[in-house]
């Protein structure tokens, strides 16, 4: 009888087959895209193509097998969607490499070094870290023990680019750390560490943060002394803005903290307070810093500055216009007209060559990815896991919103990488670690575990109330 | 490569991209339906409420474990020995359920006269055995669904 048999409860399918099918589909898209670029640009199929394709396939397969082995019940969507985004990024970077090489050839300039192989190497490193994260973090709840260590390490990494000698300023933003020949953006790693810290901190402190002391306009506002963390988060993100001149990262951290505070306490007053703080910060930054001021002026009227500060955004808009509904076709647009086409503006290149149809598909992929992360947050039972999964998904969501909004001129442009797509190692690696953590949490959420309760040590065994 | 072939490949690429998106949504949709089917009380295998006569006969038999058959803790087994089991949202309950429809100290199950007895501890939404809301300590028959908030437990032998 089904009713009395607890075994019948555990037949939750693992859905690993669906994951494999989607991964193969993603890989096939990458092969087709690369071939199309080869044919359309007259480059043909370069010899290294098949090696590259095989390596990407092998990396995807390794991740699939590790998920099968270590997180059997994980969400089947997360891995293939992230893989497809990475593959689309590789394809687009290859496309821009080809365009740059052809331009150099026309100008009789020495051919530039292609970026796609560096990105592929970073993808391999990301896969190694993904596998390591899944193997080392057997249970995400263990991460809660290191709340404050993560917080301190995160802050340390955040200020690291300001350090003498190793800190490097590129294009006006002090974001990079260069040790030897290697450079990376510590803020990308700090993003994960600070999410871990916020999650751990808010789980413990949420009750006092949810306390209502004063009622104003029908909304309960927290006590003044509980504002501390909010003020600190605000100050830190402003500090990043002032000293590292990085608008994107500062926006990301502030947005992340406010949303997590809201999720933890379920108080709308935090959102309102956060918006007020944001408005103050934004106004101050606009008044005090020239680069912020510039960004806003260009955003409001890019055409006036089309040859100077607005060149990038105007080229990006031309790209989207050239793409139209169905896109120019891979290899048939002019993506390298936009400076930084393979990092900040990769979305513009995709918009041009794949058109509105491709952009919608791309944004849907992001939406699905973020929804699956939030789904894991809703269904996992422990509150640390809930906050962590929600925070990680929101990091991705904010990043996509800030950069895609900037490139399409919905909001002022701020430099952030597009998750998984952009050329850049630190971002790719960090986002893959986020996916590993989300997979770990979703595995915990969906695992049909039969826990054995013992009334005697029930206090330690029971699932804590959220 | 001819213009026509390139256009076809271009459309094929977009088509494949959307195929991926649709496949994802298809998997998602199946995924949303799945848990309901695997749940023992789901559509696929409806739970028959035990007949009253049977309940009376089974009431004398002591169960040895409480199994959660519905709700967030589905599949959880709570072995019963001699101690009472408390159910509620309070963190010190034996079975801590995360459920807005449950009270902090919702109900307790304790042994008496060779059977397991359920007592409602003044919960807001009540404790139910099958379709009946209990007002006094009531003997919990083996196999009958005990409902606390959105969680259903079952006494098993």
mmCIF file with all atom_site columns, N, CA, C and O in Angstrom, chain B residues 93-115:
data_model
loop_
_atom_site.group_PDB
_atom_site.id
_atom_site.type_symbol
_atom_site.label_atom_id
_atom_site.label_alt_id
_atom_site.label_comp_id
_atom_site.label_asym_id
_atom_site.label_entity_id
_atom_site.label_seq_id
_atom_site.pdbx_PDB_ins_code
_atom_site.Cartn_x
_atom_site.Cartn_y
_atom_site.Cartn_z
_atom_site.occupancy
_atom_site.B_iso_or_equiv
_atom_site.pdbx_formal_charge
_atom_site.auth_seq_id
_atom_site.auth_comp_id
_atom_site.auth_asym_id
_atom_site.auth_atom_id
_atom_site.pdbx_PDB_model_num
ATOM 1  N N  . UNK B 1 93  ? 10.281 22.022 19.490 1.00 0.00 ? 93  UNK B N  1
ATOM 2  C CA . UNK B 1 93  ? 9.345  20.926 19.269 1.00 0.00 ? 93  UNK B CA 1
ATOM 3  C C  . UNK B 1 93  ? 10.101 19.708 18.734 1.00 0.00 ? 93  UNK B C  1
ATOM 4  O O  . UNK B 1 93  ? 11.180 19.842 18.170 1.00 0.00 ? 93  UNK B O  1
ATOM 5  N N  . UNK B 1 94  ? 9.505  18.530 18.923 1.00 0.00 ? 94  UNK B N  1
ATOM 6  C CA . UNK B 1 94  ? 10.153 17.335 18.380 1.00 0.00 ? 94  UNK B CA 1
ATOM 7  C C  . UNK B 1 94  ? 10.094 17.392 16.856 1.00 0.00 ? 94  UNK B C  1
ATOM 8  O O  . UNK B 1 94  ? 11.065 17.138 16.172 1.00 0.00 ? 94  UNK B O  1
ATOM 9  N N  . UNK B 1 95  ? 8.926  17.724 16.336 1.00 0.00 ? 95  UNK B N  1
ATOM 10 C CA . UNK B 1 95  ? 8.791  17.883 14.892 1.00 0.00 ? 95  UNK B CA 1
ATOM 11 C C  . UNK B 1 95  ? 8.589  19.375 14.634 1.00 0.00 ? 95  UNK B C  1
ATOM 12 O O  . UNK B 1 95  ? 7.557  19.933 14.976 1.00 0.00 ? 95  UNK B O  1
ATOM 13 N N  . UNK B 1 96  ? 9.598  19.989 14.083 1.00 0.00 ? 96  UNK B N  1
ATOM 14 C CA . UNK B 1 96  ? 9.498  21.420 13.815 1.00 0.00 ? 96  UNK B CA 1
ATOM 15 C C  . UNK B 1 96  ? 8.999  21.594 12.385 1.00 0.00 ? 96  UNK B C  1
ATOM 16 O O  . UNK B 1 96  ? 9.651  21.184 11.431 1.00 0.00 ? 96  UNK B O  1
ATOM 17 N N  . UNK B 1 97  ? 7.793  22.175 12.255 1.00 0.00 ? 97  UNK B N  1
ATOM 18 C CA . UNK B 1 97  ? 7.303  22.354 10.897 1.00 0.00 ? 97  UNK B CA 1
ATOM 19 C C  . UNK B 1 97  ? 7.323  23.827 10.543 1.00 0.00 ? 97  UNK B C  1
ATOM 20 O O  . UNK B 1 97  ? 6.932  24.676 11.323 1.00 0.00 ? 97  UNK B O  1
ATOM 21 N N  . UNK B 1 98  ? 7.799  24.092 9.353  1.00 0.00 ? 98  UNK B N  1
ATOM 22 C CA . UNK B 1 98  ? 7.841  25.464 8.867  1.00 0.00 ? 98  UNK B CA 1
ATOM 23 C C  . UNK B 1 98  ? 6.565  25.674 8.073  1.00 0.00 ? 98  UNK B C  1
ATOM 24 O O  . UNK B 1 98  ? 6.464  25.252 6.942  1.00 0.00 ? 98  UNK B O  1
ATOM 25 N N  . UNK B 1 99  ? 5.603  26.269 8.665  1.00 0.00 ? 99  UNK B N  1
ATOM 26 C CA . UNK B 1 99  ? 4.310  26.342 8.019  1.00 0.00 ? 99  UNK B CA 1
ATOM 27 C C  . UNK B 1 99  ? 3.558  27.492 8.668  1.00 0.00 ? 99  UNK B C  1
ATOM 28 O O  . UNK B 1 99  ? 3.396  27.541 9.880  1.00 0.00 ? 99  UNK B O  1
ATOM 29 N N  . UNK B 1 100 ? 3.126  28.426 7.845  1.00 0.00 ? 100 UNK B N  1
ATOM 30 C CA . UNK B 1 100 ? 2.404  29.577 8.402  1.00 0.00 ? 100 UNK B CA 1
ATOM 31 C C  . UNK B 1 100 ? 1.049  29.174 8.968  1.00 0.00 ? 100 UNK B C  1
ATOM 32 O O  . UNK B 1 100 ? 0.421  29.932 9.686  1.00 0.00 ? 100 UNK B O  1
ATOM 33 N N  . UNK B 1 101 ? 0.584  27.992 8.615  1.00 0.00 ? 101 UNK B N  1
ATOM 34 C CA . UNK B 1 101 ? -0.729 27.573 9.098  1.00 0.00 ? 101 UNK B CA 1
ATOM 35 C C  . UNK B 1 101 ? -0.634 26.778 10.397 1.00 0.00 ? 101 UNK B C  1
ATOM 36 O O  . UNK B 1 101 ? -1.622 26.288 10.903 1.00 0.00 ? 101 UNK B O  1
ATOM 37 N N  . UNK B 1 102 ? 0.572  26.616 10.893 1.00 0.00 ? 102 UNK B N  1
ATOM 38 C CA . UNK B 1 102 ? 0.739  25.868 12.138 1.00 0.00 ? 102 UNK B CA 1
ATOM 39 C C  . UNK B 1 102 ? 1.077  26.849 13.263 1.00 0.00 ? 102 UNK B C  1
ATOM 40 O O  . UNK B 1 102 ? 1.648  27.908 13.034 1.00 0.00 ? 102 UNK B O  1
ATOM 41 N N  . UNK B 1 103 ? 0.696  26.487 14.475 1.00 0.00 ? 103 UNK B N  1
ATOM 42 C CA . UNK B 1 103 ? 1.029  27.328 15.622 1.00 0.00 ? 103 UNK B CA 1
ATOM 43 C C  . UNK B 1 103 ? 2.377  26.901 16.195 1.00 0.00 ? 103 UNK B C  1
ATOM 44 O O  . UNK B 1 103 ? 2.898  25.839 15.858 1.00 0.00 ? 103 UNK B O  1
ATOM 45 N N  . UNK B 1 104 ? 2.941  27.757 17.073 1.00 0.00 ? 104 UNK B N  1
ATOM 46 C CA . UNK B 1 104 ? 4.251  27.440 17.642 1.00 0.00 ? 104 UNK B CA 1
ATOM 47 C C  . UNK B 1 104 ? 4.217  26.106 18.384 1.00 0.00 ? 104 UNK B C  1
ATOM 48 O O  . UNK B 1 104 ? 5.036  25.233 18.191 1.00 0.00 ? 104 UNK B O  1
ATOM 49 N N  . UNK B 1 105 ? 3.229  26.008 19.283 1.00 0.00 ? 105 UNK B N  1
ATOM 50 C CA . UNK B 1 105 ? 3.021  24.722 19.953 1.00 0.00 ? 105 UNK B CA 1
ATOM 51 C C  . UNK B 1 105 ? 1.657  24.234 19.528 1.00 0.00 ? 105 UNK B C  1
ATOM 52 O O  . UNK B 1 105 ? 0.642  24.673 20.053 1.00 0.00 ? 105 UNK B O  1
ATOM 53 N N  . UNK B 1 106 ? 1.658  23.382 18.549 1.00 0.00 ? 106 UNK B N  1
ATOM 54 C CA . UNK B 1 106 ? 0.414  23.071 17.867 1.00 0.00 ? 106 UNK B CA 1
ATOM 55 C C  . UNK B 1 106 ? -0.302 21.864 18.482 1.00 0.00 ? 106 UNK B C  1
ATOM 56 O O  . UNK B 1 106 ? -1.454 21.957 18.864 1.00 0.00 ? 106 UNK B O  1
ATOM 57 N N  . UNK B 1 107 ? 0.412  20.784 18.602 1.00 0.00 ? 107 UNK B N  1
ATOM 58 C CA . UNK B 1 107 ? -0.222 19.566 19.098 1.00 0.00 ? 107 UNK B CA 1
ATOM 59 C C  . UNK B 1 107 ? 0.827  18.679 19.723 1.00 0.00 ? 107 UNK B C  1
ATOM 60 O O  . UNK B 1 107 ? 2.029  18.875 19.517 1.00 0.00 ? 107 UNK B O  1
ATOM 61 N N  . UNK B 1 108 ? 0.366  17.718 20.523 1.00 0.00 ? 108 UNK B N  1
ATOM 62 C CA . UNK B 1 108 ? 1.321  16.718 21.007 1.00 0.00 ? 108 UNK B CA 1
ATOM 63 C C  . UNK B 1 108 ? 0.719  15.334 20.865 1.00 0.00 ? 108 UNK B C  1
ATOM 64 O O  . UNK B 1 108 ? -0.513 15.170 20.862 1.00 0.00 ? 108 UNK B O  1
ATOM 65 N N  . UNK B 1 109 ? 1.584  14.378 20.724 1.00 0.00 ? 109 UNK B N  1
ATOM 66 C CA . UNK B 1 109 ? 1.172  12.983 20.604 1.00 0.00 ? 109 UNK B CA 1
ATOM 67 C C  . UNK B 1 109 ? 1.851  12.256 21.755 1.00 0.00 ? 109 UNK B C  1
ATOM 68 O O  . UNK B 1 109 ? 3.056  12.333 21.908 1.00 0.00 ? 109 UNK B O  1
ATOM 69 N N  . UNK B 1 110 ? 1.046  11.619 22.607 1.00 0.00 ? 110 UNK B N  1
ATOM 70 C CA . UNK B 1 110 ? 1.667  10.963 23.761 1.00 0.00 ? 110 UNK B CA 1
ATOM 71 C C  . UNK B 1 110 ? 1.032  9.596  23.963 1.00 0.00 ? 110 UNK B C  1
ATOM 72 O O  . UNK B 1 110 ? -0.100 9.347  23.548 1.00 0.00 ? 110 UNK B O  1
ATOM 73 N N  . UNK B 1 111 ? 1.780  8.695  24.588 1.00 0.00 ? 111 UNK B N  1
ATOM 74 C CA . UNK B 1 111 ? 1.237  7.355  24.779 1.00 0.00 ? 111 UNK B CA 1
ATOM 75 C C  . UNK B 1 111 ? 0.319  7.288  26.000 1.00 0.00 ? 111 UNK B C  1
ATOM 76 O O  . UNK B 1 111 ? 0.613  7.886  27.032 1.00 0.00 ? 111 UNK B O  1
ATOM 77 N N  . UNK B 1 112 ? -0.807 6.608  25.858 1.00 0.00 ? 112 UNK B N  1
ATOM 78 C CA . UNK B 1 112 ? -1.714 6.387  26.983 1.00 0.00 ? 112 UNK B CA 1
ATOM 79 C C  . UNK B 1 112 ? -2.544 5.150  26.710 1.00 0.00 ? 112 UNK B C  1
ATOM 80 O O  . UNK B 1 112 ? -3.033 4.975  25.592 1.00 0.00 ? 112 UNK B O  1
ATOM 81 N N  . UNK B 1 113 ? -2.661 4.318  27.675 1.00 0.00 ? 113 UNK B N  1
ATOM 82 C CA . UNK B 1 113 ? -3.480 3.105  27.608 1.00 0.00 ? 113 UNK B CA 1
ATOM 83 C C  . UNK B 1 113 ? -3.198 2.285  26.356 1.00 0.00 ? 113 UNK B C  1
ATOM 84 O O  . UNK B 1 113 ? -4.108 1.876  25.643 1.00 0.00 ? 113 UNK B O  1
ATOM 85 N N  . UNK B 1 114 ? -1.955 2.102  26.092 1.00 0.00 ? 114 UNK B N  1
ATOM 86 C CA . UNK B 1 114 ? -1.579 1.248  24.966 1.00 0.00 ? 114 UNK B CA 1
ATOM 87 C C  . UNK B 1 114 ? -1.875 1.836  23.607 1.00 0.00 ? 114 UNK B C  1
ATOM 88 O O  . UNK B 1 114 ? -1.899 1.133  22.603 1.00 0.00 ? 114 UNK B O  1
ATOM 89 N N  . UNK B 1 115 ? -2.143 3.126  23.548 1.00 0.00 ? 115 UNK B N  1
ATOM 90 C CA . UNK B 1 115 ? -2.378 3.740  22.241 1.00 0.00 ? 115 UNK B CA 1
ATOM 91 C C  . UNK B 1 115 ? -1.681 5.095  22.225 1.00 0.00 ? 115 UNK B C  1
ATOM 92 O O  . UNK B 1 115 ? -1.172 5.553  23.244 1.00 0.00 ? 115 UNK B O  1
#
